[in-house]
């Protein structure tokens, strides 16, 4: 796989920078947190050193033990950390590695290193955050030990020991590792007790390590990972001769597989700048979901990244090329899109490169950013996939017939959507909705439409309006949840259909502002919580499916008054409470009767005209994109898939809110 000389390093290559105080002062900087993830990271860090040794081809057995006393030990059968005195330092490489911070200074450097991947920490950081720590190194007949205490202070210089009958020099510690039982020619054992004064918890979660070591075992074919928990007497062993091919099989278990031969490639990509190991396996099943798992230096990239992009690009190109060449796609057919190849795809992408160059992006730093990796994966994939398809025509056929089914479904869905939209919404069969009381003028420069919530307000609105220029469309009850529903569902809803047809301009991709029948669209709803909810629904609809209406400032909300003050033959409408307070301070205020409108339906035609509809006296609030965006957010929260924020919202607003579902 990789050049063994890369691993031919020794103590001379360890760079020394400083002592361990900074680690204890700011642990989070080195391990991310002092919670359980940080605690777990200590073990990962130690295991990763053994992983490096294993990937280099020098170890094939790694064991992790959790002891009753709270300590953990990691064993490998690698070459053993060098323990001879390092020239110029007067101490061993082993001691340097465990007691000095070596920024960027990895053993060897420049090779594929799993360690130092995420936080750039090393064994010294683990030592610094431990109550005590011990290292045992075996090389041939020689076994040496070193012990540390209280954050990495040497309490036992490197000394030779016998495999049996050992005693610790650490106060209060037990001797519980099995040196004699680790009966290999050479190897390293590291044991440490996390410092309970540093960590919020020192309880290692066994399940976490089951998952991690299983994943490691899949990613490193032929290496045995053992996990023992003496606290609960549990034990697992993970060993996969087939590596990521075995992983693929596990992910596709219980699925009907389409290509019996899985695709698999493992290749090094080298040019003047890069040296990247690429390993990929994929196989299609008859399901509709996609399952692609990506790793960089054995770190899972939940958000994908450049390796995933390279994989998709190559897969799309090669499948299209092959399908054309073999006439699965005819001249008139369109190409598979990247999405057409996702259904039923299970894939594992694992790349390795110099860990000091790893770049991560995204919300959770779980997206690989190294741009060269895209090229490397793409090149390796293209070459090997071309060969695979040529050599396995029956597997190729199985894959491509699945892809064709997906493609056809996509085209059929689009066609269905287009016809539904055209028939129901755009043309409306030339018939305006029966509920619409249209205006006589046709020129949108002069016309406006009131969308009136509820039948009780619709009557007065129809009577009170200016018939020349004002149209009324009564819509009753809550409209469809547009957040969740797709376009074809939306136009099937009767309420929305009449709204879309009345507006005349269509919806979605087919929206055409030139066909809009009114210059202003005015939503009229009660000034209560239900009204606000209804408003949210409309704004969401406009925001998601007719955003042009918002961009050209055509959406408005009518603002009805909250109060009517009457005295003698006089009256005055008060729009809000500050109006009312101001009015009460005047002469008329003292004798006036103040009536509160509970809803639009309580106003008669004349009142509604005077207060809410007459362009000369009414108030309108213009809805901006920003308003609609906010409505959309509220909507997503109320109707979306995230349950927790909705619960919180409803609990906070429980007295007022009246929420569907
Ligand atoms: C160092 O150069 C000579 C050959 O061995 C190289 C080495 O570092 N090997 C090595 C280190 N094997 N295992 C480790 C190791 C194992 C554990 C469990 C923890 C640490 C910090 C290192």
XYZ file of C-alpha atoms and ligand atoms in Angstrom:
683
model
C 0.000 0.000 0.000
C 2.349 2.729 1.140
C 6.089 2.987 1.186
C 7.349 1.179 4.310
C 10.308 3.579 4.531
C 7.871 6.237 5.624
C 7.468 4.419 8.889
C 11.160 3.955 9.365
C 11.425 6.633 11.966
C 13.158 6.802 15.308
C 13.557 8.983 18.356
C 15.674 11.555 16.524
C 12.621 12.753 14.692
C 10.616 13.875 17.691
C 10.446 17.665 17.905
C 10.396 19.133 21.364
C 8.609 22.311 22.180
C 7.365 22.735 25.732
C 6.095 21.167 28.927
C 2.556 20.105 29.781
C 1.267 23.036 31.863
C -0.678 24.598 28.978
C -2.670 21.391 28.556
C -3.871 21.341 32.148
C -4.646 25.052 32.044
C -6.774 24.832 28.909
C -7.737 21.208 28.261
C -10.519 22.164 25.870
C -7.995 23.587 23.436
C -6.408 20.169 23.117
C -9.256 17.703 23.377
C -12.282 19.800 22.451
C -14.074 19.538 25.789
C -13.769 18.149 29.293
C -17.107 16.349 29.001
C -17.518 12.758 27.938
C -16.474 13.411 24.312
C -13.173 14.838 25.557
C -12.722 11.914 27.912
C -13.338 9.457 25.101
C -10.945 11.367 22.921
C -8.078 10.401 25.222
C -8.600 6.743 24.400
C -9.016 7.458 20.704
C -5.751 9.350 20.730
C -3.851 6.448 22.234
C -5.586 3.889 20.000
C -4.739 6.005 16.966
C -1.037 5.604 17.674
C -1.503 1.869 17.468
C -3.598 2.346 14.334
C -0.686 4.161 12.700
C 1.560 1.274 13.545
C -1.016 -1.171 12.161
C -1.672 0.765 8.955
C 2.079 0.887 8.393
C 2.008 -2.883 8.448
C 3.842 -3.303 11.772
C 0.971 -4.347 14.038
C -2.119 -6.478 13.533
C -3.603 -6.657 17.017
C -4.931 -3.840 19.161
C -6.577 -4.378 22.548
C -8.436 -1.900 24.742
C -9.243 -2.718 28.371
C -11.412 -0.785 30.801
C -10.527 -1.614 34.406
C -12.621 -1.509 37.561
C -10.374 1.200 39.041
C -11.438 3.548 36.201
C -8.226 3.309 34.189
C -7.936 2.172 30.579
C -5.153 0.340 28.774
C -4.314 0.094 25.084
C -2.069 -2.681 23.794
C -0.543 -3.202 20.360
C 1.964 -5.593 18.865
C 3.824 -2.933 16.853
C 7.494 -2.091 16.911
C 7.299 -0.433 20.302
C 7.940 3.209 21.106
C 11.711 3.809 20.995
C 13.058 4.037 24.521
C 16.776 4.670 23.923
C 18.234 8.030 24.891
C 17.713 10.627 22.240
C 20.890 12.416 21.174
C 21.060 16.019 22.294
C 18.218 15.696 24.808
C 19.580 13.297 27.343
C 16.212 11.551 27.695
C 14.452 8.772 25.809
C 12.180 9.297 22.867
C 9.509 7.613 24.967
C 9.802 10.194 27.732
C 9.821 13.056 25.258
C 6.687 11.746 23.622
C 4.848 11.533 26.945
C 6.111 14.612 28.760
C 6.600 17.297 26.114
C 4.108 19.027 23.885
C 5.244 18.634 20.352
C 3.260 20.955 18.159
C 3.049 19.484 14.696
C 5.848 17.218 15.815
C 4.548 13.806 15.159
C 6.743 10.793 15.181
C 8.156 10.598 11.706
C 5.925 13.244 10.236
C 4.700 13.449 6.682
C 3.262 9.966 6.485
C -0.316 8.748 6.741
C -1.066 9.355 10.325
C -4.349 8.676 11.945
C -3.220 10.300 15.151
C -3.434 14.043 15.604
C -6.275 14.117 13.156
C -8.860 16.191 14.941
C -7.338 18.240 17.700
C -3.656 17.696 17.088
C -3.153 16.047 20.442
C -0.676 13.365 21.293
C 0.215 10.954 24.026
C 1.634 13.856 26.055
C -1.794 15.455 26.218
C -3.310 12.227 27.484
C -0.565 12.026 30.108
C -1.081 15.664 31.085
C -4.779 15.036 31.755
C -4.227 11.817 33.730
C -3.961 11.171 37.459
C -1.341 8.621 36.524
C -0.088 6.873 33.409
C 2.275 4.016 32.553
C 3.914 2.840 29.352
C 5.363 -0.607 28.800
C 7.437 -1.284 25.690
C 8.627 -4.690 24.604
C 11.336 -5.256 22.041
C 12.599 -8.800 21.833
C 13.851 -9.845 25.239
C 13.767 -6.339 26.632
C 10.729 -4.951 28.390
C 10.871 -1.412 29.799
C 8.403 0.666 31.781
C 7.948 4.311 32.601
C 5.362 5.713 35.007
C 3.963 9.216 35.503
C 1.716 10.836 38.049
C -0.296 14.025 38.597
C -0.473 15.293 35.054
C 2.639 13.752 33.541
C 5.381 14.009 36.170
C 7.864 11.139 35.856
C 7.746 9.009 39.005
C 9.659 6.101 37.533
C 12.416 6.575 34.982
C 12.579 4.181 32.055
C 13.669 0.868 33.585
C 13.758 -2.765 32.610
C 11.181 -5.132 34.083
C 10.342 -8.825 33.939
C 7.058 -9.829 32.308
C 5.676 -11.396 35.523
C 5.416 -10.094 39.064
C 5.409 -6.339 38.690
C 4.811 -3.523 41.101
C 3.843 0.021 40.422
C 5.692 3.097 41.660
C 2.533 5.181 41.418
C 0.976 5.880 44.810
C -2.483 4.396 45.132
C -2.444 2.696 41.739
C -2.932 -0.993 41.070
C -0.990 -3.237 38.765
C -3.664 -4.657 36.490
C -2.259 -4.866 32.969
C -1.206 -8.280 31.724
C 2.316 -7.873 30.318
C 3.151 -11.565 30.240
C -0.102 -12.326 28.455
C 0.726 -9.879 25.653
C 3.093 -12.443 24.311
C 4.333 -10.807 21.124
C 7.849 -10.246 19.831
C 7.396 -6.504 20.302
C 4.681 -4.093 21.309
C 3.497 -1.129 23.339
C 1.077 -0.936 26.265
C -0.193 2.409 27.511
C -2.414 2.668 30.567
C -3.814 5.834 32.082
C -6.245 7.049 34.730
C -8.119 10.168 33.558
C -7.907 12.981 36.101
C -11.296 13.415 37.799
C -10.344 16.983 38.688
C -10.171 17.807 34.971
C -13.088 15.832 33.562
C -16.760 16.330 34.292
C -17.143 12.576 34.082
C -14.568 9.803 34.059
C -17.052 7.126 33.089
C -16.050 5.617 29.754
C -19.047 4.517 27.757
C -18.392 1.016 26.531
C -20.909 1.267 23.678
C -19.071 4.227 22.203
C -15.927 2.152 21.872
C -17.767 -0.845 20.465
C -18.906 1.370 17.604
C -15.535 3.029 17.163
C -13.457 -0.137 17.166
C -15.878 -1.936 14.866
C -15.551 0.963 12.442
C -11.772 0.885 12.751
C -11.772 -2.846 12.089
C -13.838 -2.393 8.926
C -11.476 0.322 7.753
C -8.311 -1.698 8.374
C -8.764 -5.162 6.902
C -6.931 -7.907 8.732
C -6.343 -6.066 11.996
C -7.813 -7.526 15.157
C -9.440 -5.172 17.654
C -10.285 -6.509 21.093
C -12.345 -4.666 23.636
C -12.698 -5.816 27.249
C -14.709 -4.166 29.998
C -13.712 -5.575 33.387
C -16.235 -3.275 35.047
C -19.089 -5.276 33.562
C -17.300 -8.381 32.234
C -18.040 -7.791 28.595
C -15.829 -8.506 25.651
C -15.871 -8.010 21.871
C -13.512 -8.824 19.055
C -13.642 -7.157 15.661
C -11.718 -8.523 12.752
C -12.704 -8.217 9.104
C -10.607 -9.930 6.497
C -12.708 -8.160 3.856
C -12.356 -4.640 5.299
C -14.751 -2.159 3.761
C -16.218 -4.889 1.560
C -17.360 -6.564 4.768
C -18.663 -3.158 5.925
C -20.656 -2.901 2.710
C -22.114 -6.353 3.284
C -23.125 -5.371 6.815
C -24.810 -2.160 5.631
C -26.698 -4.062 2.939
C -27.734 -6.888 5.256
C -31.494 -7.574 4.930
C -31.578 -5.709 1.613
C -32.001 -7.211 -1.808
C -28.696 -6.675 -3.558
C -28.697 -5.743 -7.256
C -25.076 -6.135 -8.379
C -23.822 -9.375 -6.814
C -20.213 -8.318 -7.322
C -19.527 -5.272 -5.202
C -17.333 -2.572 -6.684
C -14.093 -2.231 -4.740
C -10.902 -0.278 -5.307
C -7.910 0.461 -3.142
C -5.250 2.569 -4.729
C -2.646 5.188 -3.986
C -2.828 8.467 -5.898
C 0.425 10.324 -6.210
C 1.511 13.465 -8.010
C 4.068 16.161 -7.254
C 1.938 17.578 -4.420
C -0.148 14.735 -3.128
C 0.108 11.255 -1.783
C -3.399 10.048 -1.050
C -4.676 6.538 -0.366
C -8.140 5.980 -1.771
C -10.348 3.040 -0.911
C -13.931 2.781 -2.119
C -16.600 0.094 -2.149
C -20.159 0.359 -3.402
C -23.125 -1.836 -4.195
C -26.740 -1.137 -5.148
C -29.815 -2.543 -3.420
C -33.471 -2.345 -4.418
C -34.394 0.266 -1.784
C -34.960 3.955 -2.455
C -32.602 5.399 0.087
C -28.919 6.161 -0.217
C -26.328 5.208 2.377
C -22.863 6.625 1.772
C -20.330 6.701 4.597
C -17.155 8.768 4.249
C -13.906 8.735 6.202
C -10.715 10.727 6.112
C -7.904 9.100 8.096
C -10.528 6.900 9.759
C -12.431 9.925 10.976
C -16.043 9.792 9.896
C -17.169 12.780 7.807
C -20.887 12.932 8.477
C -21.189 15.966 6.206
C -19.207 14.399 3.379
C -16.798 16.710 1.597
C -14.339 16.607 -1.265
C -13.985 12.816 -1.331
C -17.753 12.466 -1.675
C -17.844 15.087 -4.435
C -15.102 13.305 -6.356
C -16.924 10.001 -5.948
C -20.235 11.395 -7.231
C -18.619 13.139 -10.190
C -16.826 9.983 -11.305
C -19.824 7.711 -10.700
C -22.128 9.964 -12.729
C -19.649 10.330 -15.590
C -18.731 6.661 -15.860
C -22.257 5.278 -15.539
C -23.512 7.718 -18.178
C -20.623 6.901 -20.524
C -21.120 3.183 -20.131
C -24.915 3.373 -20.442
C -24.537 5.323 -23.712
C -21.873 3.054 -25.091
C -23.911 -0.066 -24.356
C -27.081 1.599 -25.629
C -28.934 1.456 -22.315
C -29.461 5.164 -22.854
C -30.709 5.878 -26.367
C -29.810 8.973 -28.310
C -33.046 10.733 -27.390
C -32.711 9.922 -23.670
C -31.333 12.449 -21.267
C -28.355 11.662 -19.047
C -28.643 10.342 -15.513
C -28.404 13.202 -13.065
C -26.285 12.765 -9.947
C -29.498 12.280 -7.989
C -30.690 9.506 -10.294
C -27.757 7.415 -9.119
C -28.458 7.843 -5.426
C -31.409 5.507 -4.988
C -30.355 2.165 -3.595
C -26.694 3.130 -3.407
C -24.632 1.918 -0.463
C -21.028 3.097 -0.480
C -18.000 3.465 1.734
C -15.339 6.001 0.874
C -12.156 5.974 2.912
C -9.182 8.176 2.149
C -5.901 8.688 3.952
C -3.415 11.493 3.649
C -0.831 13.288 5.741
C -2.906 14.151 8.808
C -1.140 17.479 9.308
C -2.733 18.694 6.071
C -6.305 17.618 6.870
C -8.879 20.393 6.508
C -12.387 20.241 7.873
C -15.351 22.494 7.250
C -19.033 22.742 7.987
C -21.181 23.132 11.071
C -19.676 20.253 12.980
C -16.259 20.193 11.315
C -17.344 16.894 9.844
C -16.876 17.843 6.185
C -13.575 17.191 4.467
C -12.220 20.311 2.766
C -8.954 19.261 1.083
C -9.537 20.113 -2.583
C -6.863 17.748 -3.934
C -8.793 14.833 -2.520
C -11.599 15.431 -5.013
C -9.214 14.950 -7.928
C -7.569 11.920 -6.330
C -10.873 10.149 -5.679
C -12.255 11.108 -9.078
C -9.216 9.775 -10.960
C -9.002 6.523 -9.012
C -12.761 5.977 -9.349
C -12.901 6.713 -13.060
C -10.169 4.270 -14.011
C -11.316 1.460 -11.782
C -15.044 1.881 -12.428
C -14.490 1.788 -16.180
C -12.701 -1.529 -15.768
C -15.293 -2.852 -13.336
C -18.192 -2.091 -15.687
C -16.383 -3.619 -18.640
C -15.480 -6.753 -16.715
C -18.860 -7.219 -15.016
C -21.511 -6.561 -17.654
C -24.235 -8.346 -15.691
C -23.561 -6.284 -12.571
C -23.434 -3.180 -14.740
C -26.813 -4.062 -16.194
C -28.335 -4.609 -12.747
C -27.085 -1.206 -11.610
C -28.190 0.644 -14.705
C -31.691 -0.829 -14.771
C -32.127 0.505 -11.227
C -30.807 3.894 -12.365
C -33.196 3.904 -15.315
C -36.143 3.191 -13.029
C -35.112 6.145 -10.874
C -34.680 8.393 -13.901
C -38.087 7.403 -15.288
C -39.752 8.032 -11.944
C -38.173 11.465 -11.806
C -39.353 12.364 -15.317
C -42.822 10.975 -14.676
C -43.164 12.930 -11.453
C -42.108 16.121 -13.177
C -44.517 15.565 -16.066
C -47.354 14.854 -13.654
C -46.525 17.979 -11.703
C -46.396 20.105 -14.815
C -49.781 18.934 -16.081
C -51.446 19.293 -12.723
C -50.079 22.777 -12.376
C -51.016 23.780 -15.883
C -54.506 22.326 -15.771
C -55.560 23.349 -12.344
C -53.671 26.485 -11.655
C -52.359 28.254 -14.694
C -55.373 27.898 -16.918
C -58.047 26.993 -14.430
C -60.013 25.891 -17.500
C -60.645 29.598 -18.079
C -63.172 29.579 -15.233
C -62.692 31.808 -12.249
C -63.531 30.321 -8.869
C -67.204 30.564 -7.951
C -66.489 32.194 -4.607
C -64.604 35.072 -6.185
C -66.511 38.352 -6.336
C -64.450 39.944 -9.080
C -64.142 43.634 -9.864
C -65.231 45.105 -13.176
C -61.944 46.763 -14.108
C -59.358 44.385 -15.576
C -56.240 46.534 -15.488
C -54.082 45.371 -12.572
C -52.771 48.897 -12.142
C -56.115 49.804 -10.637
C -57.324 46.564 -9.137
C -56.842 44.821 -5.864
C -58.019 41.585 -4.323
C -58.953 41.049 -0.686
C -58.407 37.562 0.610
C -60.923 37.404 3.393
C -60.651 34.859 6.119
C -64.007 33.413 7.022
C -67.511 33.712 5.563
C -68.841 36.139 8.198
C -66.511 38.910 7.113
C -66.930 38.086 3.420
C -70.558 39.326 3.286
C -69.883 42.851 4.586
C -66.706 43.026 2.502
C -68.613 42.200 -0.696
C -71.307 44.746 0.125
C -68.985 47.475 1.248
C -66.319 47.279 -1.477
C -65.795 49.437 -4.538
C -66.984 47.006 -7.191
C -64.976 48.665 -9.915
C -61.599 48.037 -8.454
C -61.940 45.649 -5.517
C -62.335 41.874 -5.761
C -63.166 39.684 -2.759
C -62.093 36.074 -2.390
C -63.415 34.417 0.762
C -61.293 31.515 1.940
C -62.386 29.604 4.969
C -60.246 27.853 7.503
C -56.595 27.074 7.544
C -54.865 26.493 4.265
C -52.707 23.506 3.538
C -49.361 23.164 5.213
C -47.149 24.397 2.398
C -43.930 23.686 4.255
C -44.364 19.987 3.969
C -46.430 19.644 0.868
C -44.941 19.576 -2.543
C -46.164 21.719 -5.390
C -48.441 19.067 -6.867
C -50.162 18.627 -3.480
C -50.607 22.355 -3.073
C -52.478 22.812 -6.316
C -54.744 19.912 -5.445
C -56.032 21.783 -2.420
C -59.288 23.470 -3.385
C -58.701 26.558 -1.329
C -55.307 27.197 -2.795
C -56.446 26.314 -6.271
C -59.056 29.078 -6.174
C -56.506 31.533 -4.843
C -53.962 30.656 -7.547
C -56.566 30.783 -10.304
C -57.943 34.084 -9.038
C -54.466 35.626 -9.042
C -53.951 34.217 -12.527
C -50.155 34.131 -12.600
C -49.479 30.469 -11.789
C -47.115 29.103 -9.198
C -43.578 27.772 -8.799
C -41.430 27.583 -11.913
C -44.401 28.510 -14.067
C -45.212 31.704 -12.236
C -45.659 34.571 -14.696
C -46.036 38.027 -13.220
C -47.424 39.415 -16.491
C -50.547 37.331 -16.016
C -51.240 38.632 -12.523
C -54.813 39.961 -12.422
C -54.490 42.399 -9.513
C -52.033 45.068 -8.499
C -52.413 44.563 -4.755
C -53.105 41.394 -2.821
C -54.528 42.220 0.566
C -54.947 39.625 3.273
C -57.740 40.398 5.697
C -57.738 38.389 8.918
C -58.756 38.944 12.515
C -56.259 40.598 14.796
C -56.021 37.580 17.111
C -53.833 34.496 17.412
C -55.845 32.528 14.868
C -55.585 35.428 12.468
C -51.846 35.561 12.995
C -51.592 31.843 12.365
C -53.560 32.137 9.136
C -51.365 35.040 8.103
C -48.300 32.893 8.686
C -49.713 30.229 6.411
C -50.395 32.659 3.571
C -47.046 34.376 3.859
C -45.317 31.008 3.813
C -47.178 30.061 0.660
C -46.175 33.304 -1.049
C -42.615 33.086 0.215
C -42.113 29.547 -0.972
C -44.058 29.422 -4.189
C -44.702 32.963 -5.450
C -41.762 34.870 -4.064
C -41.975 37.360 -6.957
C -45.118 38.779 -5.380
C -43.101 39.720 -2.336
C -40.169 40.978 -4.355
C -42.398 43.386 -6.228
C -44.133 44.507 -2.997
C -47.597 43.342 -3.957
C -48.617 41.640 -0.720
C -50.362 43.641 1.991
C -52.172 43.019 5.214
C -55.323 44.937 6.038
C -55.268 46.631 9.434
C -58.763 46.774 10.951
C -59.316 48.949 14.025
C -59.604 47.354 17.442
C -62.142 49.875 18.827
C -64.959 52.175 17.822
C -65.682 55.209 19.968
C -69.147 56.817 19.698
C -70.430 60.004 21.299
C -73.612 61.807 20.269
C -73.744 61.520 16.505
C -69.970 61.238 16.239
C -67.676 58.259 15.979
C -63.994 57.552 15.754
C -62.111 54.328 15.012
C -59.177 53.510 17.207
C -56.644 51.145 15.672
C -54.772 50.082 18.733
C -54.440 50.646 22.471
C -52.228 53.676 22.157
C -54.951 55.250 19.970
C -57.431 54.438 22.701
C -55.335 55.902 25.513
C -54.764 59.064 23.508
C -58.477 59.354 22.745
C -59.496 58.927 26.369
C -57.432 62.006 27.295
C -59.546 64.280 25.025
C -62.805 66.004 25.752
C -64.861 63.517 23.676
C -63.186 60.645 25.395
C -64.965 61.301 28.681
C -68.478 60.864 27.313
C -67.817 58.362 24.505
C -68.837 54.728 24.483
C -65.987 52.522 23.388
C -66.801 49.292 21.603
C -64.217 46.609 20.998
C -64.346 44.674 17.713
C -63.728 41.040 18.422
C -63.338 40.190 14.772
C -63.889 41.445 11.267
C -67.270 39.732 11.201
C -68.591 42.133 13.828
C -68.331 45.109 11.506
C -71.095 45.993 9.116
C -70.428 46.786 5.465
C -70.148 50.508 6.057
C -67.789 50.151 8.984
C -65.591 47.705 7.103
C -65.386 50.028 4.105
C -64.603 53.106 6.178
C -62.018 51.508 8.354
C -60.334 48.792 6.399
C -61.066 48.989 2.688
C -61.420 52.607 1.591
C -58.097 53.510 -0.043
C -58.530 57.083 1.211
C -58.726 56.240 4.903
C -57.614 52.649 5.498
C -54.307 51.406 6.821
C -52.351 48.737 4.962
C -49.200 47.055 6.043
C -46.856 46.106 3.225
C -45.263 42.682 3.669
C -41.552 42.568 2.976
C -39.492 39.541 2.101
C -38.068 39.816 5.612
C -41.551 39.518 7.158
C -42.290 36.500 5.006
C -38.968 34.964 5.918
C -39.832 35.290 9.586
C -43.239 33.769 8.977
C -41.535 30.963 7.146
C -39.267 30.317 10.119
C -42.171 30.244 12.532
C -43.935 27.968 10.138
C -41.029 25.591 9.816
C -40.863 25.421 13.563
C -44.569 24.805 13.979
C -44.988 22.356 11.151
C -41.544 20.963 10.475
C -39.931 17.748 11.575
C -38.068 19.122 14.575
C -40.268 18.321 17.527
C -38.289 19.951 20.341
C -38.522 23.593 19.206
C -42.226 23.178 18.478
C -42.824 21.798 21.944
C -40.947 24.703 23.432
C -42.927 27.198 21.360
C -46.242 25.677 22.280
C -45.317 25.479 25.962
C -44.338 29.145 25.958
C -47.396 30.242 24.034
C -49.773 27.612 25.318
C -52.295 30.144 26.613
C -52.550 31.916 23.283
C -51.564 29.540 20.559
C -54.005 27.336 18.801
C -51.791 25.064 16.789
C -52.753 22.332 14.383
C -51.522 18.803 14.933
C 8.576 4.391 16.739
O 9.748 4.168 15.957
C 10.314 2.888 16.041
C 9.280 1.879 15.775
O 8.078 2.087 16.558
C 7.529 3.378 16.412
C 6.353 3.559 17.299
O 6.098 4.636 17.810
N 5.563 2.494 17.471
C 4.473 2.494 18.260
C 3.960 3.457 19.059
N 3.703 1.437 18.357
N 2.763 1.649 19.202
C 2.869 2.891 19.637
C 1.993 3.426 20.599
C 1.045 2.598 21.162
C 0.198 3.063 22.102
C -0.829 2.166 22.702
C 0.265 4.386 22.514
C 1.227 5.215 21.956
C 1.317 6.615 22.396
C 2.076 4.734 20.987
